[in-house]
Short mmCIF file of N, CA and C in Angstrom, two decimals:
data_model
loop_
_atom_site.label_atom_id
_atom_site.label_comp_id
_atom_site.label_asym_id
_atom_site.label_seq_id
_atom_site.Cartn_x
_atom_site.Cartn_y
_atom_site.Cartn_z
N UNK A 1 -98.50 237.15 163.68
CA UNK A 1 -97.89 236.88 164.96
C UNK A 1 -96.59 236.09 164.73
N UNK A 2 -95.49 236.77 165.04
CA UNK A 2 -93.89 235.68 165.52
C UNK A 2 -93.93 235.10 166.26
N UNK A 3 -93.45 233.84 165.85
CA UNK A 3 -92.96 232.90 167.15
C UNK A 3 -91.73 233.29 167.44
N UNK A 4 -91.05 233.80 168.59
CA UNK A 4 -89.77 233.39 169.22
C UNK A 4 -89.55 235.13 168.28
N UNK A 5 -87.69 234.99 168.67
CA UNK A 5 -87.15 236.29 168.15
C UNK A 5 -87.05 236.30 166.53
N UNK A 6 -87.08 237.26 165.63
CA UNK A 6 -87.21 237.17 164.35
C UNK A 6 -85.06 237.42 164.29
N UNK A 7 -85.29 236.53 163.05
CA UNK A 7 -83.59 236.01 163.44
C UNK A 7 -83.19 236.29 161.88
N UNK A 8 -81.66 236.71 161.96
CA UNK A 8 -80.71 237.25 160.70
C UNK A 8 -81.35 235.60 159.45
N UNK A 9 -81.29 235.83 158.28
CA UNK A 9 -81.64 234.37 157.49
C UNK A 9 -79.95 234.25 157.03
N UNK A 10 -79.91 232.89 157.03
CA UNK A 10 -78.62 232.53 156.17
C UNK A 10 -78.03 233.16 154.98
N UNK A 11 -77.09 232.76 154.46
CA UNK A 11 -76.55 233.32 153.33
C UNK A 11 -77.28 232.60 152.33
N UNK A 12 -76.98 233.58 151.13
CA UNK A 12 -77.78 233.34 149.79
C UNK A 12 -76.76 232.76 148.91
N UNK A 13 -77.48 232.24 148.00
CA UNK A 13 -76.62 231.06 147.04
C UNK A 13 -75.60 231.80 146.46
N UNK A 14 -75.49 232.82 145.83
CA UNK A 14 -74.26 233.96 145.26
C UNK A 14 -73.23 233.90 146.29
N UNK A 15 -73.48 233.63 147.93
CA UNK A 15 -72.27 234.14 148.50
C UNK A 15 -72.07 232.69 149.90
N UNK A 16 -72.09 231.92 148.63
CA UNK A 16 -71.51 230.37 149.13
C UNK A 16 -70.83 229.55 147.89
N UNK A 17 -69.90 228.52 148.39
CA UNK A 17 -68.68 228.48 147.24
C UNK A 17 -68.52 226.43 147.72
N UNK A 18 -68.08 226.33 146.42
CA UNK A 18 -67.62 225.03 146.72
C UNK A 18 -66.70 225.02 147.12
N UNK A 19 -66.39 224.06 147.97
CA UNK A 19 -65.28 224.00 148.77
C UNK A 19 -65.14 224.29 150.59
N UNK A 20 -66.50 225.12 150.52
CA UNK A 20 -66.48 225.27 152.00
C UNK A 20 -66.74 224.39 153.06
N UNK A 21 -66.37 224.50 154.29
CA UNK A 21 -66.60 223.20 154.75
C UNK A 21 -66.72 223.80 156.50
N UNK A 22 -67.68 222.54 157.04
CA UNK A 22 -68.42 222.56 158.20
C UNK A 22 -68.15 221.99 159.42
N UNK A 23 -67.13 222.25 160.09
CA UNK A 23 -67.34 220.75 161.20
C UNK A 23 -67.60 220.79 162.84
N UNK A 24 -68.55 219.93 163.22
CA UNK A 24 -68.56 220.14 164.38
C UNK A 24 -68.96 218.73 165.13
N UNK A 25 -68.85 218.82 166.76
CA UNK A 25 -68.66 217.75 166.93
C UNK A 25 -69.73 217.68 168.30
N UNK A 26 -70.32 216.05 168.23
CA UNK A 26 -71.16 216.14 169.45
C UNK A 26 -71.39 214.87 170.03
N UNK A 27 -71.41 215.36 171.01
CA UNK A 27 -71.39 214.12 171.82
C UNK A 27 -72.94 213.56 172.43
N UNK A 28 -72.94 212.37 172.18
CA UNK A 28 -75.12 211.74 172.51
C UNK A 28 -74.70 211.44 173.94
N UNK A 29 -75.64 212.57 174.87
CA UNK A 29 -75.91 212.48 176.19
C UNK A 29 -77.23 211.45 176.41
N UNK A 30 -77.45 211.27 177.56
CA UNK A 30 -78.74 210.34 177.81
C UNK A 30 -79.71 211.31 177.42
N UNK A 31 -79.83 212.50 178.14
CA UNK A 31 -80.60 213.52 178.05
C UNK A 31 -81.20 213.98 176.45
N UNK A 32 -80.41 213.86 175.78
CA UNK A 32 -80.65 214.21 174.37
C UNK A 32 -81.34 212.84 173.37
N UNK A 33 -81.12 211.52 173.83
CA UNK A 33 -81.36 210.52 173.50
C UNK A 33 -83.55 210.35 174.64
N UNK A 34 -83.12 210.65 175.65
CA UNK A 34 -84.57 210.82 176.08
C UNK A 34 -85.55 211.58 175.87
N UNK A 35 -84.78 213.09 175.18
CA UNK A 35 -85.89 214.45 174.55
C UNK A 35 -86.16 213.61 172.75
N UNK A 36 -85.43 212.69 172.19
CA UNK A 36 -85.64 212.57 171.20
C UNK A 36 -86.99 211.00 171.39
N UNK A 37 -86.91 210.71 172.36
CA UNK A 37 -88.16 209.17 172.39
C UNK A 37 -88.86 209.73 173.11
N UNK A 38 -88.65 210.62 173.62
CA UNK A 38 -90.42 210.94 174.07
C UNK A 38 -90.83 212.04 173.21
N UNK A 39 -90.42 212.74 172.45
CA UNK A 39 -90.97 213.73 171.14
C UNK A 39 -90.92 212.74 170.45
N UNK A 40 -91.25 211.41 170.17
CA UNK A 40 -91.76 210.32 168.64
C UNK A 40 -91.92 209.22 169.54
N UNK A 41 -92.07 209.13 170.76
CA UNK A 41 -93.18 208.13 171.48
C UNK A 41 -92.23 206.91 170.66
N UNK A 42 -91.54 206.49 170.50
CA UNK A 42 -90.43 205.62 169.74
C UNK A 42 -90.15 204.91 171.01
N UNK A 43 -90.94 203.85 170.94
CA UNK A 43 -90.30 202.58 172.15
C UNK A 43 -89.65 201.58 171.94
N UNK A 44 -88.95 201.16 170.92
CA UNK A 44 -87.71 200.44 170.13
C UNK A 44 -87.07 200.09 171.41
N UNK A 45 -86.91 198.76 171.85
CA UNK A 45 -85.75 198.51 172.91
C UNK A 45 -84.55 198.44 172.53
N UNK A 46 -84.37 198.61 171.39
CA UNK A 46 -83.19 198.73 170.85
C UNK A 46 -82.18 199.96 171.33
N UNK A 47 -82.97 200.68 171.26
CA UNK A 47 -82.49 201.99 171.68
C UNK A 47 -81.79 202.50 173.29
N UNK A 48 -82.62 201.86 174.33
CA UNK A 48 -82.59 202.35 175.49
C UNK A 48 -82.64 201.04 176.54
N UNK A 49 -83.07 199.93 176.00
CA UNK A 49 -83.36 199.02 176.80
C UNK A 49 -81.75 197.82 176.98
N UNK A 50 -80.71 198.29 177.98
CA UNK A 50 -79.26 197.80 178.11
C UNK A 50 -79.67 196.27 177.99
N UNK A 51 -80.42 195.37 178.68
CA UNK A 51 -80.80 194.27 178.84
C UNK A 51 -81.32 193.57 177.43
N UNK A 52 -82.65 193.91 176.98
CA UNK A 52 -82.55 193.37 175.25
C UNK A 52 -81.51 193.87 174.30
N UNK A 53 -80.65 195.39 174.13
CA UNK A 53 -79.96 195.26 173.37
C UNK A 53 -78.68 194.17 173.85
N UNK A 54 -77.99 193.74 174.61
CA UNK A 54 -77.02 192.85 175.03
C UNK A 54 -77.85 191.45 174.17
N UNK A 55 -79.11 191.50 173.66
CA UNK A 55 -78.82 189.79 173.43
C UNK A 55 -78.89 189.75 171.96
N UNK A 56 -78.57 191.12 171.24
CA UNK A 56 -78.54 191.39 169.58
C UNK A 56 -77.31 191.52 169.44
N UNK A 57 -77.23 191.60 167.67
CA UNK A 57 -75.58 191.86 167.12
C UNK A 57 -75.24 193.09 167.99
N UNK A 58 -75.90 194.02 168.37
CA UNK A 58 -75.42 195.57 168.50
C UNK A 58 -74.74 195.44 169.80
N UNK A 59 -75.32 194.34 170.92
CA UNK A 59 -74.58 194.04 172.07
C UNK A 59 -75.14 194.98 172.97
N UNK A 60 -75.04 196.36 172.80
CA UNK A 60 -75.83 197.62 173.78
C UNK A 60 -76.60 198.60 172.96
N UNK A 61 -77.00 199.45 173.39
CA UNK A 61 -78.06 200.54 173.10
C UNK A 61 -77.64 200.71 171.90
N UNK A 62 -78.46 201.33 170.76
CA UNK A 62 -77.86 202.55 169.69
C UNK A 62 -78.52 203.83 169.83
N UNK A 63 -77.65 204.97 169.13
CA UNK A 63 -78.43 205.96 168.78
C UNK A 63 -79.07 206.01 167.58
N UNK A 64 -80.59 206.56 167.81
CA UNK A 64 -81.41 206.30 166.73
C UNK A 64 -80.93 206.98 165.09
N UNK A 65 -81.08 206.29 163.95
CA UNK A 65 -80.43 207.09 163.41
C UNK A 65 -81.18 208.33 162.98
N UNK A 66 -82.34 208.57 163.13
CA UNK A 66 -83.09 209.69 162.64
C UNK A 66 -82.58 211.07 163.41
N UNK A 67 -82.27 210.58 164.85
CA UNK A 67 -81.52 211.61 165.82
C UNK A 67 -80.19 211.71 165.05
N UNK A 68 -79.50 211.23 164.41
CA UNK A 68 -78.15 211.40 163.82
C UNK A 68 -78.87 212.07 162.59
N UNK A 69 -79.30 211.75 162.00
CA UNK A 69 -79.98 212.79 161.03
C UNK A 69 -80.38 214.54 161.09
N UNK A 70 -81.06 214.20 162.09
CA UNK A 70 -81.67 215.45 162.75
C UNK A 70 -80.16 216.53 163.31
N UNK A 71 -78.78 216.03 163.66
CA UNK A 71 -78.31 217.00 163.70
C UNK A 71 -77.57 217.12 162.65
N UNK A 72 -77.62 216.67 161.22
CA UNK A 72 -77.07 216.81 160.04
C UNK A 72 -77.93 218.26 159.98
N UNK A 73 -79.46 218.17 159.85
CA UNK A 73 -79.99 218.67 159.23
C UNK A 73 -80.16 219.94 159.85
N UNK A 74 -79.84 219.91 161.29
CA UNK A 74 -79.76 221.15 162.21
C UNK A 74 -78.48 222.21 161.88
N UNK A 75 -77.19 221.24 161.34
CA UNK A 75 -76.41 222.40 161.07
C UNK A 75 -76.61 222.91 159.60
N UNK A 76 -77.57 222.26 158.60
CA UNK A 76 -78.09 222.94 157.41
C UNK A 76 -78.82 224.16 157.98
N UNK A 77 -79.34 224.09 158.81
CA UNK A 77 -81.16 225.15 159.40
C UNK A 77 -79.72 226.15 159.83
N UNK A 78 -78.72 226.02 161.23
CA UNK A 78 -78.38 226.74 161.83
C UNK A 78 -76.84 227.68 160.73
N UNK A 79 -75.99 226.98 160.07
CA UNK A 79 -75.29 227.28 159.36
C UNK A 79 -74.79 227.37 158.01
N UNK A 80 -75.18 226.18 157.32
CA UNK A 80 -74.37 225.90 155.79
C UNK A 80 -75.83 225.81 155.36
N UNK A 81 -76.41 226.59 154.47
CA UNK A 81 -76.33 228.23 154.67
C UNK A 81 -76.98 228.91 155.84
N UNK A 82 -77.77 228.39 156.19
CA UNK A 82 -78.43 228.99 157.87
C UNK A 82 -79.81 228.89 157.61
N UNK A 83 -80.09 230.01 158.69
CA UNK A 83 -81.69 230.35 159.14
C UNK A 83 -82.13 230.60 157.39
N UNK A 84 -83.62 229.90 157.45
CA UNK A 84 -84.34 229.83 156.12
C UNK A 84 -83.85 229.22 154.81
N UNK A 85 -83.07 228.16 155.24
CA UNK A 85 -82.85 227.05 153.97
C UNK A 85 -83.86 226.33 154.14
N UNK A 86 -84.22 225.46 153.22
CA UNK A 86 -84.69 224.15 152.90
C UNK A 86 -84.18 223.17 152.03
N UNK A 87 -84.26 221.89 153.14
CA UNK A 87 -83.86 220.76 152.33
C UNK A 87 -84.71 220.18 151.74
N UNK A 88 -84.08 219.81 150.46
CA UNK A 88 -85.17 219.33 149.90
C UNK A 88 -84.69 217.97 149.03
N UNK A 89 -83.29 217.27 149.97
CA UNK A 89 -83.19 215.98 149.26
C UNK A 89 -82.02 215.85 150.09
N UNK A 90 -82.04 214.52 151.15
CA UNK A 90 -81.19 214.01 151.81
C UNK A 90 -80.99 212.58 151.52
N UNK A 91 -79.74 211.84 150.97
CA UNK A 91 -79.44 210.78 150.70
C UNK A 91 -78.27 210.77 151.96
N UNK A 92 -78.62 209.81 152.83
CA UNK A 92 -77.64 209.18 153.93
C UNK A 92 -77.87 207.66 154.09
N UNK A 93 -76.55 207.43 154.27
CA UNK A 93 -76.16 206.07 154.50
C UNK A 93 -75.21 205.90 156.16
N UNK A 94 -75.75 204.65 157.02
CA UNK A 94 -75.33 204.79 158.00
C UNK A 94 -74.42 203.95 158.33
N UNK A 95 -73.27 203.87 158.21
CA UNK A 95 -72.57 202.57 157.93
C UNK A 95 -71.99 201.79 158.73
N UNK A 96 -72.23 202.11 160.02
CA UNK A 96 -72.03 201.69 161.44
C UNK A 96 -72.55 202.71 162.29
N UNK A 97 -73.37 201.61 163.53
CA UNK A 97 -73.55 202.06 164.38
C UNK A 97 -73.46 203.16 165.61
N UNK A 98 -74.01 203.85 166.01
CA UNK A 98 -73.42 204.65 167.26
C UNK A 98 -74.10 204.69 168.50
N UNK A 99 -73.03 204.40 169.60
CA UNK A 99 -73.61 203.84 170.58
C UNK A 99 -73.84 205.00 171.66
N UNK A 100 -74.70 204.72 172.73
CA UNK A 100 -74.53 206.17 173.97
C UNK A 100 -73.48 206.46 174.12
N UNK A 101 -73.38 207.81 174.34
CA UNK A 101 -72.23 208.37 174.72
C UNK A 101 -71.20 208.65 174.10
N UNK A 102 -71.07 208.31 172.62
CA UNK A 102 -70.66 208.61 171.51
C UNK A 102 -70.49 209.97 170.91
N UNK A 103 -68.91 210.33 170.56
CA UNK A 103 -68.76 211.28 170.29
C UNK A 103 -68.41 211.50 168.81
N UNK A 104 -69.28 212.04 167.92
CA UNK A 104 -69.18 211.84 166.49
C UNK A 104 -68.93 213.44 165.85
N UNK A 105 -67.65 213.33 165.05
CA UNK A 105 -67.36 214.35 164.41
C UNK A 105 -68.00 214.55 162.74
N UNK A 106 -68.86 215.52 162.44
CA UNK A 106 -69.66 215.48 161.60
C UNK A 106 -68.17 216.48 160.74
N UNK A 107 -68.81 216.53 159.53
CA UNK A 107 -68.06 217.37 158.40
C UNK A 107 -69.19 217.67 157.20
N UNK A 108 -69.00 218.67 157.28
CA UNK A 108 -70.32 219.24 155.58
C UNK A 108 -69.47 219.83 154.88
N UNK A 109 -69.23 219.55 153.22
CA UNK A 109 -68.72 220.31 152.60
C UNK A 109 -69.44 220.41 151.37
N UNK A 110 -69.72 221.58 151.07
CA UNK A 110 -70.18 222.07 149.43
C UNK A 110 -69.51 221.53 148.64
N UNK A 111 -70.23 220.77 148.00
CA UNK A 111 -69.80 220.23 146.38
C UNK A 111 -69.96 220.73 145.43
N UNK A 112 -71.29 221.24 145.11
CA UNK A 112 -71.92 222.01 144.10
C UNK A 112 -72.90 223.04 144.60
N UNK A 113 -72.46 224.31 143.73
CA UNK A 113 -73.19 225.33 144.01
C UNK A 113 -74.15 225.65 142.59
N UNK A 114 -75.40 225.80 142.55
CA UNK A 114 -76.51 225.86 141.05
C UNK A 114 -77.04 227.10 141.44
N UNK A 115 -76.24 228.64 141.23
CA UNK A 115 -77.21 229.55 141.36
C UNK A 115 -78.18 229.45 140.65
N UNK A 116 -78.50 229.08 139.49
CA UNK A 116 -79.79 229.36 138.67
C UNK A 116 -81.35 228.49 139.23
N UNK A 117 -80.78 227.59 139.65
CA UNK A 117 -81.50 226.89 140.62
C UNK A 117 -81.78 226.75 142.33
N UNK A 118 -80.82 227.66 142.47
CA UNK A 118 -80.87 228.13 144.05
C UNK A 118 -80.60 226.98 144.93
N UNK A 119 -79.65 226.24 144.57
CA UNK A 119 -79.61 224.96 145.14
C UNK A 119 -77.98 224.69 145.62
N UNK A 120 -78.03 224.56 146.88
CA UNK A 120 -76.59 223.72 146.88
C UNK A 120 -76.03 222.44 147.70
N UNK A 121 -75.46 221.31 147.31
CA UNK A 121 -75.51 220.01 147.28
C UNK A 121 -74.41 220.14 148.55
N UNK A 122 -74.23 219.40 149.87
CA UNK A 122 -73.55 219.10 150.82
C UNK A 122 -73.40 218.25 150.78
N UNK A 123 -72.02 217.65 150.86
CA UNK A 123 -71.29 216.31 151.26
C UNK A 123 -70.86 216.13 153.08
N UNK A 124 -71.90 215.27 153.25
CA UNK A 124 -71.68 214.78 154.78
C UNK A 124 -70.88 213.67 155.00
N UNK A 125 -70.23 213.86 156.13
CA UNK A 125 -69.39 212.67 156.55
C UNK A 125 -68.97 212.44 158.02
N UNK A 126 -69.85 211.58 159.25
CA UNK A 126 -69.85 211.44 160.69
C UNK A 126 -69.17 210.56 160.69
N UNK A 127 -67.42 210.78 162.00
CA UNK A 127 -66.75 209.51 162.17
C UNK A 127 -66.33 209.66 163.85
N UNK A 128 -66.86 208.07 164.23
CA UNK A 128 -66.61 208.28 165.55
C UNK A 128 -65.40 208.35 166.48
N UNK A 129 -64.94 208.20 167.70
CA UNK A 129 -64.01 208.26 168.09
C UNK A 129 -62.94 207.60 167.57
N UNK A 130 -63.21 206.62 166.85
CA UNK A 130 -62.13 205.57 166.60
C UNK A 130 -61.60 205.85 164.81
N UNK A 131 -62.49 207.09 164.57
CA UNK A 131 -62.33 207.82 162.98
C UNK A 131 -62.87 206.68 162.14
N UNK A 132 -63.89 205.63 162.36
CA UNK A 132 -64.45 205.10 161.59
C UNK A 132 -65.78 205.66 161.06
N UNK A 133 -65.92 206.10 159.78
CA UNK A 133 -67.26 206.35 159.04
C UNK A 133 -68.11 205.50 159.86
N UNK A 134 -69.14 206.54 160.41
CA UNK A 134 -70.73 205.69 160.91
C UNK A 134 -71.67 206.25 159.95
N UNK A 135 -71.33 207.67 159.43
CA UNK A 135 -72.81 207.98 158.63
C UNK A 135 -72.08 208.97 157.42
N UNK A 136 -72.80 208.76 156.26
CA UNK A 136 -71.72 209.56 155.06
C UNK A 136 -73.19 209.74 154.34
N UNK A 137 -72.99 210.84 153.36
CA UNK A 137 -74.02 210.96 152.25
C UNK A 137 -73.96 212.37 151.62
N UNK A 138 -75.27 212.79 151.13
CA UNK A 138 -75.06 213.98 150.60
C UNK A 138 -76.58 214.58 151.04
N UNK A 139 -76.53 216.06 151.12
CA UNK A 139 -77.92 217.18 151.28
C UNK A 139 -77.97 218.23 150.13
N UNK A 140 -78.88 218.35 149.56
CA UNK A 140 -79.56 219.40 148.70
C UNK A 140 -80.31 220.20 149.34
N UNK A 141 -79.35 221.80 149.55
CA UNK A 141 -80.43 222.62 150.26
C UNK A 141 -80.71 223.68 149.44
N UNK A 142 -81.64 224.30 149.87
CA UNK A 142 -81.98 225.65 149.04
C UNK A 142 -81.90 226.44 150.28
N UNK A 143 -81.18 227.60 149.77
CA UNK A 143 -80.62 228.96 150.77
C UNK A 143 -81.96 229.50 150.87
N UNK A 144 -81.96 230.80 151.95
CA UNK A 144 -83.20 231.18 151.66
C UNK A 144 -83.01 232.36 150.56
N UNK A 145 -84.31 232.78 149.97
CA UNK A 145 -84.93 233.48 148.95
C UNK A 145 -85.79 234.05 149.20
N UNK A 146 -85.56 235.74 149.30
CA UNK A 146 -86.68 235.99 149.56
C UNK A 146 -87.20 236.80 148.62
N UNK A 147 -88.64 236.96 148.27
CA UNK A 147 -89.19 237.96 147.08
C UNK A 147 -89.22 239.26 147.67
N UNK A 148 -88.72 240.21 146.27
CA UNK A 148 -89.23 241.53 147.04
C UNK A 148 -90.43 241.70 145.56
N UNK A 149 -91.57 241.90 146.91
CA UNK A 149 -93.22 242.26 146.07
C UNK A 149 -93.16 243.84 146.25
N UNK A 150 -93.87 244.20 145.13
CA UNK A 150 -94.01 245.99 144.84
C UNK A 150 -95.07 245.86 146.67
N UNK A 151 -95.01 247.06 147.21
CA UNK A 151 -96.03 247.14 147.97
C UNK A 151 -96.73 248.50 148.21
N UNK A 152 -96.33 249.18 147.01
CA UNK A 152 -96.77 250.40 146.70
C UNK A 152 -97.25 250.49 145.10
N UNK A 153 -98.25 251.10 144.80
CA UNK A 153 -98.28 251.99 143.41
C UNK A 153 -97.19 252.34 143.28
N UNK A 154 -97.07 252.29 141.54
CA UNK A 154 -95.66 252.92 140.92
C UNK A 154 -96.55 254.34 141.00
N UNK A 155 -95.97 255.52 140.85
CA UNK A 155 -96.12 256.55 140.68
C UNK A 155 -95.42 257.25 139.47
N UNK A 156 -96.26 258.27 138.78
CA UNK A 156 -95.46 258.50 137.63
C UNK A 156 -94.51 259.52 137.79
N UNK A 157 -93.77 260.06 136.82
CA UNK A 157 -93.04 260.94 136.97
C UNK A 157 -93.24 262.12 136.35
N UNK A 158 -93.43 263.26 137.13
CA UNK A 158 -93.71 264.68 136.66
C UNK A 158 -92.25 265.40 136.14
#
């Protein structure tokens, strides 16, 4: 049984290159900040609560950083390389804050491509309106791969 529509898979490690690069940009609505705490029950007043965050360093709300994560890792799933990668090693560093309503321009670029290993290393880099680095690091994804299994007898030849 499929879930949902069966969808084109990303590109394969042979036909991705260092050097390529990703960018897109998004802006944290309330709406997207409320589908992300009630899918992880995450009651952090840090996050949502205007009144306790005003009496911390942060002054107001943040966005969580796992939600800043999550759309790193969404444009790995949706593009660089796409449908049927896996990550399988994310090193991020968040180096300032991001607050509601924040509009953060992400960038992915291929560093290293390991066909023999089916692996290729992304350099991330989120800067907010003011072009200050909030989140930088690197992703190790694997493109997808798929096996082709015999699914017939060989047959001989007459």
């Amino acid at each position: 049984m499929l879930l949902g529509k069966k969808r084109k898979l990303g590109r394969k490690i042979e036909d991705i290159t260092v050097g390529e690069k990703l960018k897109l940009t998004e802006k944290i609505e309330d709406k997207d900040l409320l589908l992300y705490l009630g899918l992880t029950n995450d009651g952090n007043p840090l996050y949502i609560q205007h009144d306790f965050a005003s009496t911390t360093s942060f002054e107001k709300p943040v966005v969580p950083n796992i939600m800043l994560t999550g759309i790193v890792t969404s444009a790995v799933s949706k593009y660089m390389p796409g449908p049927g990668s896996y990550i399988c090693e994310q090193q991020l560093v968040f180096k300032k804050p991001v607050y509601h309503y924040a509009t953060v321009d992400f960038l992915l670029e291929v560093v290293d491509v390991d066909v023999r290993a089916n692996l290729a290393t992304i350099r991330v880099a989120g800067t907010d309106e003011e072009g200050a680095i909030c989140i930088e690091g690197k992703i190790v994804a694997q493109p997808p791969k798929t096996s082709s299994k015999l699914t017939t007898q060989a047959m001989e030849n007459f």
